[in-house]
Each structure stands twice: as C-alpha cells, then as structure tokens.
Coordinates of C-alpha atoms in Angstrom, one line a residue:
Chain A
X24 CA 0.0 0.0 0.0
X25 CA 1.0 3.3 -0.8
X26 CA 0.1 6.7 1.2
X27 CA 0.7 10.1 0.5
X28 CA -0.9 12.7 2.9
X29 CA -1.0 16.2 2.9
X30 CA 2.2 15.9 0.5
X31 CA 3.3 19.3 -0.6
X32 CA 7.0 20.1 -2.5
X33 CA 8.1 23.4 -3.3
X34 CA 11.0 24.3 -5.5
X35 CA 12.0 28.1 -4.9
X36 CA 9.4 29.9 -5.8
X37 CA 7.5 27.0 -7.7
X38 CA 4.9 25.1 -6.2
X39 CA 5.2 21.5 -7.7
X40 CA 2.6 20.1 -5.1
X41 CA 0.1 21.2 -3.4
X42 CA -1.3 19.6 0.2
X43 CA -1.8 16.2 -2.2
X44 CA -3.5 13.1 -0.4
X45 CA -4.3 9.8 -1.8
X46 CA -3.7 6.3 -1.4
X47 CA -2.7 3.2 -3.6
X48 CA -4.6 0.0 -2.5
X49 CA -3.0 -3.5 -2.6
X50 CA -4.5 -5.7 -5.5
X51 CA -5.0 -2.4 -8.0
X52 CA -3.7 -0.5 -10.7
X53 CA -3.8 2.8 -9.9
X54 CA -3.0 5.0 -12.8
X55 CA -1.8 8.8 -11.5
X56 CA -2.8 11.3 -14.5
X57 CA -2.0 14.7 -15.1
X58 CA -0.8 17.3 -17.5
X59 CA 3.0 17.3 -18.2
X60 CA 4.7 19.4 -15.1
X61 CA 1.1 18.8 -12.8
X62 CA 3.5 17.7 -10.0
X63 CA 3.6 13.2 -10.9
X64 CA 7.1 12.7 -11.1
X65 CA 7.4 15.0 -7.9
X66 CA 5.2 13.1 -6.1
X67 CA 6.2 9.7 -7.4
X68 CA 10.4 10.8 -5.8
X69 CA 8.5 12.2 -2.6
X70 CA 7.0 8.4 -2.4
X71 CA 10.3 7.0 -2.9
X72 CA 12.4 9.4 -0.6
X73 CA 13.9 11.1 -3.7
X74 CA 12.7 14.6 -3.1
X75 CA 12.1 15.9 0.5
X76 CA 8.9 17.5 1.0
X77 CA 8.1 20.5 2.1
X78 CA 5.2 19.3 4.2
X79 CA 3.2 16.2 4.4
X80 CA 4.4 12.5 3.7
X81 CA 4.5 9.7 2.5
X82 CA 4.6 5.6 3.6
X83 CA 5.0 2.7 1.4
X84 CA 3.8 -0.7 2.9
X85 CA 3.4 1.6 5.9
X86 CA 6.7 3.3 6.7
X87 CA 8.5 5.9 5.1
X88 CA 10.3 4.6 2.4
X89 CA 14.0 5.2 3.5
X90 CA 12.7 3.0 6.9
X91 CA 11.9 0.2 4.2
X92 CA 14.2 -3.1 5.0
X93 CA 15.6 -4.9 1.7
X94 CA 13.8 -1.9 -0.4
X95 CA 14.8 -3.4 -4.1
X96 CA 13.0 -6.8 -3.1
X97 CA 10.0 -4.9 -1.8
X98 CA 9.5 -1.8 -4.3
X99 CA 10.2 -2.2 -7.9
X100 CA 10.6 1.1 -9.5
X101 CA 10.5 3.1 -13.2
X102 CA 11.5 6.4 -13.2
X103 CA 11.4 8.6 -16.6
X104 CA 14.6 9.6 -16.2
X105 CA 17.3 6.8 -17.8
X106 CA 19.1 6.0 -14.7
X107 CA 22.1 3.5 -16.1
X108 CA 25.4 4.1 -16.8
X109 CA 25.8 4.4 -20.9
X110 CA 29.2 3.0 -20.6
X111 CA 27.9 -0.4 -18.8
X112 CA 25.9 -3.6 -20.3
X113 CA 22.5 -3.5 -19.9
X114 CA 23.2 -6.8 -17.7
X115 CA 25.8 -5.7 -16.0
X116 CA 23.7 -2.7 -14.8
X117 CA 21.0 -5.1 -13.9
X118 CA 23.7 -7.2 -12.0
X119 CA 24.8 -4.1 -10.0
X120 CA 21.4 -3.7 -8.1
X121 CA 21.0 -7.5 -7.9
X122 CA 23.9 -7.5 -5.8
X123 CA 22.7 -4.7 -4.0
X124 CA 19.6 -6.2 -3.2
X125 CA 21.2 -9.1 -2.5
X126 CA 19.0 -10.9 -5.8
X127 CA 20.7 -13.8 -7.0
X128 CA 22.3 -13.2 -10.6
X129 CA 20.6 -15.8 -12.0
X130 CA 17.1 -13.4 -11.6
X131 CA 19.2 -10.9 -14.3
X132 CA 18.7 -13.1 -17.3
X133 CA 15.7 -14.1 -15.8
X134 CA 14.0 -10.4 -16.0
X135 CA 16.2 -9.4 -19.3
X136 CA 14.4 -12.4 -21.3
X137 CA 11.0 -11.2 -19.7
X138 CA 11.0 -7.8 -21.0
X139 CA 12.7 -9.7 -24.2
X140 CA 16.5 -7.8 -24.0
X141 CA 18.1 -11.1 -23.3
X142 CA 19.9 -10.8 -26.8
X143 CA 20.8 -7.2 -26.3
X144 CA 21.9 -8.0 -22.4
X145 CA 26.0 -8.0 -23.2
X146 CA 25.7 -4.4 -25.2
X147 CA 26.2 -1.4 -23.6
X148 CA 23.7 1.2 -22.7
X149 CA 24.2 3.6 -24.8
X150 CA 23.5 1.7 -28.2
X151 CA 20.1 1.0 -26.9
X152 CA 17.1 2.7 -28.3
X153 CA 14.0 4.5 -26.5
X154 CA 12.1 1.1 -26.1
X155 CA 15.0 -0.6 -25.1
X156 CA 15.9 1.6 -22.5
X157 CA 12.6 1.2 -21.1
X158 CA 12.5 -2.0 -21.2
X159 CA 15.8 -2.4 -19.3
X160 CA 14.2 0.2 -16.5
X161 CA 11.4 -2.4 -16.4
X162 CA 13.7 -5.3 -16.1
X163 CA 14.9 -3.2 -12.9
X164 CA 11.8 -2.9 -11.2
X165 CA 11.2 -6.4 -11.7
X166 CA 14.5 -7.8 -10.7
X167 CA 13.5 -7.9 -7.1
X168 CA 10.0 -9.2 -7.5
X169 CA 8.7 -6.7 -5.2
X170 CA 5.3 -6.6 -4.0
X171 CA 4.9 -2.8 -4.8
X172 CA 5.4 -1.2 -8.3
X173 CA 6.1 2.6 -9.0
X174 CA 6.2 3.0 -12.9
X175 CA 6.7 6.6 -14.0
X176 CA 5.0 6.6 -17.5
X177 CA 6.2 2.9 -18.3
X178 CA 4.9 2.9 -21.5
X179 CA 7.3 5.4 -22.9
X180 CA 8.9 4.3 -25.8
X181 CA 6.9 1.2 -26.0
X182 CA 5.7 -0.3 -29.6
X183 CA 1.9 -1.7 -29.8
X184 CA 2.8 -5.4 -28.8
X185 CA 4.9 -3.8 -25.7
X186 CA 2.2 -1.9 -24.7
X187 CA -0.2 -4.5 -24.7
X188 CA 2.5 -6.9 -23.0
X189 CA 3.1 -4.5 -20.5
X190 CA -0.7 -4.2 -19.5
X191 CA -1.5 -7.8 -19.6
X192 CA 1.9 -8.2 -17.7
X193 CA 0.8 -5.7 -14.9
X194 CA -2.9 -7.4 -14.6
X195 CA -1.4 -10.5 -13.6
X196 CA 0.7 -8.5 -11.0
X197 CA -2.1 -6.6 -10.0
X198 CA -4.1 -10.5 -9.6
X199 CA -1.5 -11.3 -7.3
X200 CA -2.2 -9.1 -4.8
X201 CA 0.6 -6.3 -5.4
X202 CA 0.0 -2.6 -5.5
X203 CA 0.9 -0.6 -8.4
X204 CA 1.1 3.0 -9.3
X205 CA 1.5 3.6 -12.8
X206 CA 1.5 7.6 -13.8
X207 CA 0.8 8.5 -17.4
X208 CA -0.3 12.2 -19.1
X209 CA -2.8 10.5 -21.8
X210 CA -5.9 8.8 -19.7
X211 CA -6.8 6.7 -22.5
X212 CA -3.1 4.9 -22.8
X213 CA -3.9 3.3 -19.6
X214 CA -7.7 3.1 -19.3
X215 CA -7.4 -0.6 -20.1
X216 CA -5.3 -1.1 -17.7
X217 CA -6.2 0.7 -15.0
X218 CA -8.9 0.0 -11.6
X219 CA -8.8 3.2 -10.2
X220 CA -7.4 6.8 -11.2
X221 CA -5.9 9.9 -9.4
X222 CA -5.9 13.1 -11.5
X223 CA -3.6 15.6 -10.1
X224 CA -3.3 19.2 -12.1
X225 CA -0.8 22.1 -10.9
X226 CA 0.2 20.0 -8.1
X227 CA -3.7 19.5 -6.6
X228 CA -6.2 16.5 -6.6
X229 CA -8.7 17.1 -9.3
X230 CA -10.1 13.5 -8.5
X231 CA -9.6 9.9 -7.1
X232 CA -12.2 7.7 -8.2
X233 CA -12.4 4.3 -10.1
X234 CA -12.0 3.9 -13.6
X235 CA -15.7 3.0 -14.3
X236 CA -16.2 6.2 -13.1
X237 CA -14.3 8.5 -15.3
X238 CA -15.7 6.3 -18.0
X239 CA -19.5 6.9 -17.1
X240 CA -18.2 10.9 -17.3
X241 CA -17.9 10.5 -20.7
X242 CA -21.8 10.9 -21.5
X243 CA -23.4 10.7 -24.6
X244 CA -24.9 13.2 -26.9
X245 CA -27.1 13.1 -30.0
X246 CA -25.8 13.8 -33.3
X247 CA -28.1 14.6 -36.1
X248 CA -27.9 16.3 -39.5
X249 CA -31.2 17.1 -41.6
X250 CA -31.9 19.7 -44.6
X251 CA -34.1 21.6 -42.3
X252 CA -31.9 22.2 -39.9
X253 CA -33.4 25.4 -38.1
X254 CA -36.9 23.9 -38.4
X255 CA -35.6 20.6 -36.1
X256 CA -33.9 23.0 -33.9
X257 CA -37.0 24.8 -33.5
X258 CA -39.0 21.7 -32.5
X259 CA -36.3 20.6 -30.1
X260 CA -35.9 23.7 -28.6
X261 CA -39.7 23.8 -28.2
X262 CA -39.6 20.8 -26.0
X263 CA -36.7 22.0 -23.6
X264 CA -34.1 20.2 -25.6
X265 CA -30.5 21.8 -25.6
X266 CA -29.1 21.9 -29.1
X267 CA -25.8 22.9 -30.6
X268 CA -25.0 24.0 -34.3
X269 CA -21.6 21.9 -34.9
X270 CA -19.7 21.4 -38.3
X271 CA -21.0 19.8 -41.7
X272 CA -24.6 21.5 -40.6
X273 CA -24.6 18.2 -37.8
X274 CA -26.5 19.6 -34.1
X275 CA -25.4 18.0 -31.3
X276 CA -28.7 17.5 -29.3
X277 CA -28.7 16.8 -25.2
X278 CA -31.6 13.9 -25.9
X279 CA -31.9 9.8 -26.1
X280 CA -31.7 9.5 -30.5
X281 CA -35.1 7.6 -30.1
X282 CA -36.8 10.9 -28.3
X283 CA -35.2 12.8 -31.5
X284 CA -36.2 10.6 -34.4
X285 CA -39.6 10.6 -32.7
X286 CA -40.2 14.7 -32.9
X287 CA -38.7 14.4 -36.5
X288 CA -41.3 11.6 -37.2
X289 CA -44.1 13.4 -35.9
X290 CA -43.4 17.0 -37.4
X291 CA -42.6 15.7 -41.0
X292 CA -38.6 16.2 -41.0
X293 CA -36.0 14.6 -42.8
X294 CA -33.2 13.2 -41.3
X295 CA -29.9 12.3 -43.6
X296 CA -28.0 11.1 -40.1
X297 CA -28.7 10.3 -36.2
X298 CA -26.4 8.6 -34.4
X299 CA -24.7 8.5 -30.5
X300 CA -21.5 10.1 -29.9
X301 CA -19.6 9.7 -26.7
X302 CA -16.6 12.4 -25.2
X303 CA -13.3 11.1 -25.3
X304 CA -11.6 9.9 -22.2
X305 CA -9.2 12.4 -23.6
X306 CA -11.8 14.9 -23.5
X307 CA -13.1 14.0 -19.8
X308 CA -9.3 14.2 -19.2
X309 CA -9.1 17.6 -20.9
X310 CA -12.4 19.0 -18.8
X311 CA -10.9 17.8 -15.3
X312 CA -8.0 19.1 -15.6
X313 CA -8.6 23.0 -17.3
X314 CA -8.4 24.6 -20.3
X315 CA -7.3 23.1 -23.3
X316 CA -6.5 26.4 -24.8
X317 CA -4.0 26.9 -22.3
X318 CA -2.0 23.4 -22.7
X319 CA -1.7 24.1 -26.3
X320 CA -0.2 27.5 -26.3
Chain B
X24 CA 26.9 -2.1 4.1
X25 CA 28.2 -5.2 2.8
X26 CA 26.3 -5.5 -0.4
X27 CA 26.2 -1.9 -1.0
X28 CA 30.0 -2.4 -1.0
X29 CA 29.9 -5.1 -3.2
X30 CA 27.6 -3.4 -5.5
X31 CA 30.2 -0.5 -5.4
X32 CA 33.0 -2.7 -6.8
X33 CA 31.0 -4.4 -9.3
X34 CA 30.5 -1.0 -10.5
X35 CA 34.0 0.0 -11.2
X36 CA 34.8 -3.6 -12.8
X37 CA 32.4 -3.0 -15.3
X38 CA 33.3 0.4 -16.8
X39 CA 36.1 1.2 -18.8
X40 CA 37.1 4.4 -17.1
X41 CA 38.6 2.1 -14.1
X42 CA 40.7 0.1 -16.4
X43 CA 41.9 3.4 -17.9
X44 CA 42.9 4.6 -14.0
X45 CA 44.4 1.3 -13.3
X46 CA 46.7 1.0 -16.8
X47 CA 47.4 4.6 -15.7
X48 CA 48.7 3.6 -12.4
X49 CA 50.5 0.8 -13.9
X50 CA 52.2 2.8 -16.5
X51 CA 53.0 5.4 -13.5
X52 CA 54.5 2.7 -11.4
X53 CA 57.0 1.8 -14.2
X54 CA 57.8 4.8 -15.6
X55 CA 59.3 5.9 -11.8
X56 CA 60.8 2.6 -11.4
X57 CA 62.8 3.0 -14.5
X58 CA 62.9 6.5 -13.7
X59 CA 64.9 6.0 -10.3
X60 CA 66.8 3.1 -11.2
X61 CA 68.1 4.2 -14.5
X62 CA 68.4 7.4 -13.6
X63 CA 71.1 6.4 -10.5
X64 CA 74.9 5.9 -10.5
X65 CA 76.1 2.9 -9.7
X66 CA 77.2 4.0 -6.4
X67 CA 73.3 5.6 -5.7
X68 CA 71.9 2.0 -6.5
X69 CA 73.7 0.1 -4.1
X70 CA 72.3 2.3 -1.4
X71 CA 68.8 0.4 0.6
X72 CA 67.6 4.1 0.5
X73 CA 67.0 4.1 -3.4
X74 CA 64.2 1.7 -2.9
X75 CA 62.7 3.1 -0.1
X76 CA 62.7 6.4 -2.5
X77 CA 61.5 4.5 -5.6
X78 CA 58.2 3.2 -3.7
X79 CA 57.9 7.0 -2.6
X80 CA 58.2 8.4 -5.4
X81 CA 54.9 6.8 -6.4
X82 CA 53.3 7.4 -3.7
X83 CA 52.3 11.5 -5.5
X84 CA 51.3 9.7 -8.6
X85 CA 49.4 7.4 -6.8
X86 CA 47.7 9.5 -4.5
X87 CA 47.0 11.7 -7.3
X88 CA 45.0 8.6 -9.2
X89 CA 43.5 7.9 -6.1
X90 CA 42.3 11.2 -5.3
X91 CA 40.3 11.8 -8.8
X92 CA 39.3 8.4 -8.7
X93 CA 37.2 8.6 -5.9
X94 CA 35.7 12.1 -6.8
X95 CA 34.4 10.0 -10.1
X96 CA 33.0 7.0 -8.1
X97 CA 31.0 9.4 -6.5
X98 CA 30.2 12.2 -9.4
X99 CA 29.7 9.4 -11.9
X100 CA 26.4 9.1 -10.6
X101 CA 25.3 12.3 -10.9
X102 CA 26.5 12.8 -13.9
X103 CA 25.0 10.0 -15.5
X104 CA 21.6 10.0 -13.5
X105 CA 22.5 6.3 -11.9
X106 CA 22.2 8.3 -8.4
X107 CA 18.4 7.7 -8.1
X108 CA 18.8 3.7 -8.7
X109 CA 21.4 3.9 -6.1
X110 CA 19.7 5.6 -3.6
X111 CA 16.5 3.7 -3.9
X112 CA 18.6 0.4 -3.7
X113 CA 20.6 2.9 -0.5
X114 CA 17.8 5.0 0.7
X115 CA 19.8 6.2 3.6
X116 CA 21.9 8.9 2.3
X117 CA 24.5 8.5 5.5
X118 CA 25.2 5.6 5.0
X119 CA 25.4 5.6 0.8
X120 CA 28.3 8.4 1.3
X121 CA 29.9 6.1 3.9
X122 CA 30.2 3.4 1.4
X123 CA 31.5 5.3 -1.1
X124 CA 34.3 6.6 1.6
X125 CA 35.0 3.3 1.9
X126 CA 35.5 2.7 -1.6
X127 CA 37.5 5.6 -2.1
X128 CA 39.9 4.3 0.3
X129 CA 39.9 0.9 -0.9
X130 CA 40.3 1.6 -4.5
X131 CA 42.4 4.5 -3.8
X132 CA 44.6 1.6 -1.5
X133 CA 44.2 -1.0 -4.9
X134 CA 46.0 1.9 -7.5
X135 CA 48.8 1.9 -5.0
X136 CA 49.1 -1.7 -4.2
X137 CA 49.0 -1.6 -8.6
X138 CA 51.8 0.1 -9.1
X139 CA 53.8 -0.8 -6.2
X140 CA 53.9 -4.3 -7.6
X141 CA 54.9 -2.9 -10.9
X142 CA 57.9 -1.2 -8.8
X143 CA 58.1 -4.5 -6.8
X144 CA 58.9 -6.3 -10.2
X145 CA 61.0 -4.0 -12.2
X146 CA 63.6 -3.2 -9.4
X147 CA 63.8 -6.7 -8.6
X148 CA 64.8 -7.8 -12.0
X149 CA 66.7 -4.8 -13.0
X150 CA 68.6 -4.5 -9.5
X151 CA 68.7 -8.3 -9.9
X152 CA 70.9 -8.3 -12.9
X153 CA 73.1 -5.7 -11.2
X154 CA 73.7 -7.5 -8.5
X155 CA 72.6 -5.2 -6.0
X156 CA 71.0 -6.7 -2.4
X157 CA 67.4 -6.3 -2.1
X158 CA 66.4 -4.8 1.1
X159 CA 62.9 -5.8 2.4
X160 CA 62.8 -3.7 5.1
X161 CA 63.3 -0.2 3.1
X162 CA 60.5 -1.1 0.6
X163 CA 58.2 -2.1 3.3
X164 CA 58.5 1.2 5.1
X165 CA 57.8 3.1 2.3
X166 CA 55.0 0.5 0.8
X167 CA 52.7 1.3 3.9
X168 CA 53.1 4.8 4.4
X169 CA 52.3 4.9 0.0
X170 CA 49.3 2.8 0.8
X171 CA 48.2 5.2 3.3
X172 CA 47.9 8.2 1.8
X173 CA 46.2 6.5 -1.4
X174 CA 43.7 5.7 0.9
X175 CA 43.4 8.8 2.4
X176 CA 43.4 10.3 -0.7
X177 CA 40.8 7.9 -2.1
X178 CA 38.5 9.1 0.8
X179 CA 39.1 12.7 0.5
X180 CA 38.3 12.1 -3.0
X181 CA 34.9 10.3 -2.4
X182 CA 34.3 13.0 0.3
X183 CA 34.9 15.7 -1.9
X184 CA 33.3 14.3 -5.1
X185 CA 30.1 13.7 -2.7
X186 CA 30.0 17.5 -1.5
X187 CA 30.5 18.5 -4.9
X188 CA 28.0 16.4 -7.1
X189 CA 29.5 17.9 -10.2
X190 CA 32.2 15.9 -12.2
X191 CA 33.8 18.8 -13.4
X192 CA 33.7 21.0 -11.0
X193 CA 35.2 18.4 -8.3
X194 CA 37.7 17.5 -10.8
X195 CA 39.0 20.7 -11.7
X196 CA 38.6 22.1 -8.1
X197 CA 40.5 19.5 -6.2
X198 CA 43.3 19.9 -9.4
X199 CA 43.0 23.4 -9.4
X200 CA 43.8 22.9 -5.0
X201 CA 46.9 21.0 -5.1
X202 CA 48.4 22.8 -8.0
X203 CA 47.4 26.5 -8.1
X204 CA 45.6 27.7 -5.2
X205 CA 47.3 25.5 -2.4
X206 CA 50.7 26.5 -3.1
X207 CA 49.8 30.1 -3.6
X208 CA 48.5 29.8 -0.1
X209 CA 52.0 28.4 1.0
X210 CA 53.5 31.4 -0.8
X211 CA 51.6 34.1 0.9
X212 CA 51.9 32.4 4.0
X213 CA 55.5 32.2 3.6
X214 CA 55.4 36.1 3.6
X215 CA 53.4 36.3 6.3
X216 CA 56.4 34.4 8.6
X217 CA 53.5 31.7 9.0
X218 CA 54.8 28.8 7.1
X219 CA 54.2 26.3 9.7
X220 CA 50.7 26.8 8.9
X221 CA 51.2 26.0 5.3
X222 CA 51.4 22.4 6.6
X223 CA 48.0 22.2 8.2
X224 CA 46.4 22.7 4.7
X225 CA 45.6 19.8 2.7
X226 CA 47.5 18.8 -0.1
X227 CA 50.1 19.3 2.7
X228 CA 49.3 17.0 4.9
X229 CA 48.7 14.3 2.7
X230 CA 52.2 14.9 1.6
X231 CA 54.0 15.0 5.3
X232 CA 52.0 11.4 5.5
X233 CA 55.0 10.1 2.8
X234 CA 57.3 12.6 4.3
X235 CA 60.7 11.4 6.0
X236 CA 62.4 14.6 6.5
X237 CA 62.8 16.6 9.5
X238 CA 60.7 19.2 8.3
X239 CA 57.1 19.9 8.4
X240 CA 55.0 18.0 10.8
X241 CA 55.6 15.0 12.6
X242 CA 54.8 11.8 10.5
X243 CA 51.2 11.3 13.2
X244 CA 50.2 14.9 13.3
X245 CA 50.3 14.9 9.4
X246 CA 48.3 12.2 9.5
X247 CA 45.8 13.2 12.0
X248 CA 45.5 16.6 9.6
X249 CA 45.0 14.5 7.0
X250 CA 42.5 12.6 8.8
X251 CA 40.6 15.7 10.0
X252 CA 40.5 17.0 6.0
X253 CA 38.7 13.5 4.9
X254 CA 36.3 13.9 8.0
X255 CA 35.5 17.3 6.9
X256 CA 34.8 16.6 3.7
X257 CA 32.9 13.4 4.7
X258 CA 30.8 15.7 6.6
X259 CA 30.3 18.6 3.5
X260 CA 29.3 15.1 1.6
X261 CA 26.8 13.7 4.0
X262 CA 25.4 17.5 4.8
X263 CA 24.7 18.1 0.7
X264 CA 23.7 14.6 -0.2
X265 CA 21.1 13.9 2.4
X266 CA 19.6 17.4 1.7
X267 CA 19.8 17.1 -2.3
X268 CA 16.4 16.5 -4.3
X269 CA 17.2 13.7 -6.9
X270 CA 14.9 15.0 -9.9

C-alpha cells in the first residue's frame, strides 16, 4: 500500500505540489494522471524518498520509504529519467542492483528475457534505443519481485505489442495481490489497464475515483444532421431540448436519439443522419483538468 | 553495508574508465621505477635508500590517481543520473556516502598496491641483474606509508566528489587545490612568517603522510590533519547529499 498525505513540494518559488493526499490499495492498478509538469514525477520521488517535502508525507507498505528493509525486493521502480550508466551492459547494470539487493544473478537473465533484452543483455547502454531503455528500466523494477510497483510513464517508448505486454503483464501482477502505481499524461493509454485513477493538475487533486467512473463521465450526446436544420432545432428547442450548431450542418442534441427521431417523425422532418457520440476519455481528461486552450499555447 | 560495497566494486569492474585509472597507475608505477633506477649511478643503487625512494616516489602519482578516482565513483552518478537507482537500492543517504568513503579508500589503497607491484617487479629484475641486495625492510617502510595516503586520498576524493555532485567542478577544483591555489597559499603564508601553517592545509598534509624529512609536521600529526581533512569533507558530503532533491 502506498500513502501520501498532505504531501506538498516546493521548489523556490514553484509550487510543484500542493497539500496532495491519496492512497494506492494492494491488488489495483492505480493510474496517476495529469498534465506534463502537474507535479507526478514529484510526487512519485516524494514516495520514494527522492525529493524531500516541504510538508506532508508519504509511507509505502506503511513506513517511510527510506525506513523500508531490503527496499529493491520490496519496491520495484521506473522512473522517466534513464538511470544506467551508458558506458555499462545492460546486464551488468542489472547485476549491480542485484547484488545490492542481494537478488541472486541468475534473476538478471531471468528479467532481461522477460521484458525480451536477453539478446541485447551484453551491449552497452548507450546503443540502446527509446524502447529498449525502457525495457531495461522495467527489467529493474522487476528484478527484485517486489510486491509494490512505482512506474513513472512505463509505457514510454513502447511499440503496440509492448504496450499490450506490459498491460497484460501488470494485470497478472495486479491478480496477485501487489500494488501498483502507474502515472501517465494521456488517460486513455492506460484506461485498459487501469482499476482506479488519481488526476492531479498544478500539483492538486482534481479527482480519485475508479476507472468505471471517469468512463461513465464520458456521456453521450445526439448527433443529427437534416436539410431543415433550423426547423428541427425549433421543434427541439420547443420541447426543452438543448441543441448545438456543430460542423457539416450536424446539431449535437442533449436527448436519447429515439426521443429525436420521434419529434422528427411526428413534425414531417428529414433526417440524412442520427447517431450517439460519446466524449473522449481524452476529453473527460481535458475537462478535469482546465483549459485546453492553455496546454496548447 | 556489505552489499552496498559489493555493489560498489561491481560497478568499477564494469566500466572502462577504471581500467583506464588502473593502466594509468600501472604505466605510472614503471615509468618511476625506470625513472629512479636508470636514472642512479652505480654507487646511488647500491644504497637500501633508493628503494625506499622508488616506492615513494609513487606514492604522489598514486595519491593523485587515487584522489580523482574517488571524486568520479562518487560524481559518476550524478553525472550520469544512476544516483536515483542507487539511492533507492541505499535509501539512507548516510550511509550511501559512507560506502562510497570506503570505496575511495579501498580503491584509492588498490591503485597503490597496482603500481607498487609494478615497482616490486622492475627493481627486482633490474637490481637483480646488477647484483645489488634487495632490502625488504626499506620497501616495506615506504609501501605502507604509499598505501596510506592513497587511501586517504581515495576518501578525500569520495568526500569531496560527494560534497560537490559535479564531475567537473570536483575535478577541476580539487586539481586546481593541489596545483594552483594550495601553493599560492603556502607562498603568501611564507610572507606572512607563518609557514608552519602551510602544513596544516591539505595537499600538505597528505604529503607530510609520505614525508621522512625533519621538516614539516611529525609523520602522526600529518596524519591526524590529514584525517581531519577527509572527516571534513565526509561531513560537506553527508550534509549536501542527504539534503539534495534527486529530480
């Protein structure tokens, strides 16, 4: 289990996080969202003793995480930032924090032929590409078998078939009883894998709920297009209906598409389209956490 | 501490950079071997007190070595970013700058040992063809009093490299210390009628560890300077590592 209460890091004058409190339960994915710079990676170092907050804390498996005995056998972690030597072997940099853990050597080819680098083991670092890397940082949070797993945006760098390893891969972890936090800036890259989500923007809780929620957020809306358009929006409009003018001459009408093919039935209107549209997680994403305008600037 | 040592050691076997310090070393180790012994009369190598100096005259080199080695065992990871893995593998920051102390010593210890066995061997085959009697007792003397300052130097190293995070700047600092601004001090010191101060500082003191002479500090108070210079750094190390964010 992973806590973080009142957690709150500032850097000079910039407030990275602000009072955050949340908790990762055992036998869950938890995915932690936000906007690049809304404070995750921050939070993730707080958990694992990293950064020093400012105020607040945080536990893992209920004590601070420098308190943690044999901490590479008990917390597996990813970090974005590349953290091996360019200049060593991808197994010898695996072998380093098996002997520091005190993991036998024979777990290194183990976890370097699970995330499929057992070929590209004996090369050094710094011929590996983006997806190797990762794969490599994901060989180190593994190497220990820990029962806790911090991922900072694990799938990075990741091709289709990785990604869908990787989430399969974390579902059986997740079936076993461990807790995992994975963080990620685009909701709908891990709302498959994913039980619950924490959406953090400008260093604050926007919102901790389960996935199924954020999903049911997404609600549905009408989409219809007819040659008389202002005549169907009259008619709508007549019966308390919220419409919208969108592009191609479509409305996007607040209303079950039975209701609305029914009024166009009964008042004589064409219709050339009606269909159901649903938001975007991206969008739901995009709504919780501000302005779009401003993210794109 | 153990494993965190171990760990330590695995990670200077398997860069290239420590083979570069130890072929260094080694080349070091001959090059004043040859130095001394081709460079004597006949008359100068017959006398026990050319191999004390031989295995002395290593001991700067080798300190030297030493000394940048363990600022890069230490800077290495932040310059590379391996200090997060580290730390979460070594969460208490104490203790991670006392292991790499350690290892500064020990290395620092190892590049001596290196090139005093490439002395070892080159006077004992050269002197051997010249006939000239090999005394023990001379090269002992000097071989542990090399040793020790390489691993003081080795831990002043670490020390520094851990107060200092940056590679360059601890490289170029503790250089631009031993071979600009300490002597300088010495200079201006000088004229100030306060020389005996110039040996508290401590490039100094490491050097009055190797020093036989009459001059200078006693061979145990330059030690026990020395000692105080690695404890203060050790200190600087612990204070700026355990308050450091790794981001």
């Amino acid at each position: 289990m992973i806590e973080v209460v009142g957690l709150t890091k500032r850097f000079g004058s910039t407030l990275a996080v602000d009072d955050l409190s949340f908790s990762v339960e055992p036998g869950r994915i938890t995915g932690f969202l936000g906007p690049n710079g809304a404070g995750k990676s921050t939070t993730m170092r707080a958990i694992l003793g990293l950064v020093r907050p400012t105020a607040g804390g945080t536990s893992v498996l209920g004590v601070q995480y420098r308190e943690l005995q044999e901490p590479v056998r008990r917390v597996g972690v990813l970090l974005e930032t590349f953290d091996a030597h360019p200049g060593r072997s991808g197994r010898n940099h695996l072998r380093v924090l098996a002997v520091a853990g005190g993991i036998p050597k024979s777990r290194v080819d183990e976890v370097l032929s699970l995330v499929d680098l057992g070929a590209a083991g004996r090369r050094r670092v710094k011929g590996y590409s983006l997806g190797m890397r990762q794969r490599l940082g994901l060989a180190a949070a593994l190497l220990g078998d820990p029962e806790v797993l911090v991922l900072d945006e694990p799938a990075n760098g990741l091709d289709p078939q990785g990604i869908r390893w990787l989430r399969d891969f974390l579902r059986s972890l997740a079936a076993e009883g461990r807790t995992i936090l994975i963080s990620s800036h685009v909701l709908s890259e891990v709302a498959q894998t994913v039980d619950d989500v924490v959406i953090i923007h400008r260093g604050r809780l926007i919102t901790h709920a389960a996935m199924s929620e954020v999903e049911a957020r997404a609600a549905a809306s009408t989409m219809v297009r007819s040659p008389t358009a202002d005549r169907l929006r009259a008619v709508l409009a007549e019966q308390g209906i919220d419409v919208t003018s969108v592009a191609d001459g479509r409305l996007a009408v607040v209303a079950p598409p039975e209701r609305v093919g029914e009024l166009a039935a009964a008042n004589g209107i064409v219709l050339h389209e009606l269909s159901v549209e649903r938001a975007s997680l991206e969008e739901v994403f995009l709504e919780l956490t501000g302005d779009p305008g401003e993210r794109g600037a | 501490m153990t494993r965190l040592f171990a760990a330590e050691l695995v990670k200077l076997r398997t860069l290239r950079s420590t083979w570069g310090f130890l072929l260094v070393a080694l080349l070091f180790g001959g090059l004043v071997a040859a130095g001394n012994i081709g460079g004597s009369s006949d008359s100068d190598r017959l006398d026990p007190e050319l191999q004390f100096r031989i295995v002395l005259d290593a001991a700067f080199p080798g300190s030297i070595l030493a000394l940048l080695l363990g600022i890069i065992l230490v800077t290495n990871e932040f310059r590379h970013g391996t200090i997060a893995r580290t730390l979460l593998a070594s969460p208490r920051r104490p203790r991670f700058v006392a292991v790499k102390l350690f290892t500064g010593g020990v290395t620092g210890a190892l590049l001596m040992a290196a090139m005093i066995v490439v002395i070892a061997v080159t006077a004992v085959i050269w002197l051997g063809i010249l006939d000239v009697p090999l005394e023990a007792g001379e090269a002992a003397d000097a071989t542990w009093r090399a040793l020790l300052v390489a691993t003081l130097a080795g831990v002043l190293g670490a020390g520094v490299g851990g107060a200092v995070h940056s590679q360059v700047g601890a490289l170029v600092g503790a250089l631009l210390w031993m071979f600009v601004l300490e002597p300088i001090c010495w200079v201006i010191l000088g004229l100030l009628d306060l020389d005996g101060v110039s040996d508290y500082l401590p490039a100094a003191a490491l050097g009055g560890t190797v020093d036989t002479s009459d001059e200078g500090l006693s061979w145990a108070r330059a030690v026990a300077v020395a000692l105080a210079w690695t404890g203060v750094a050790a200190v600087l190390a612990v204070l700026r590592t355990s308050r450091r964010d790794i981001t």
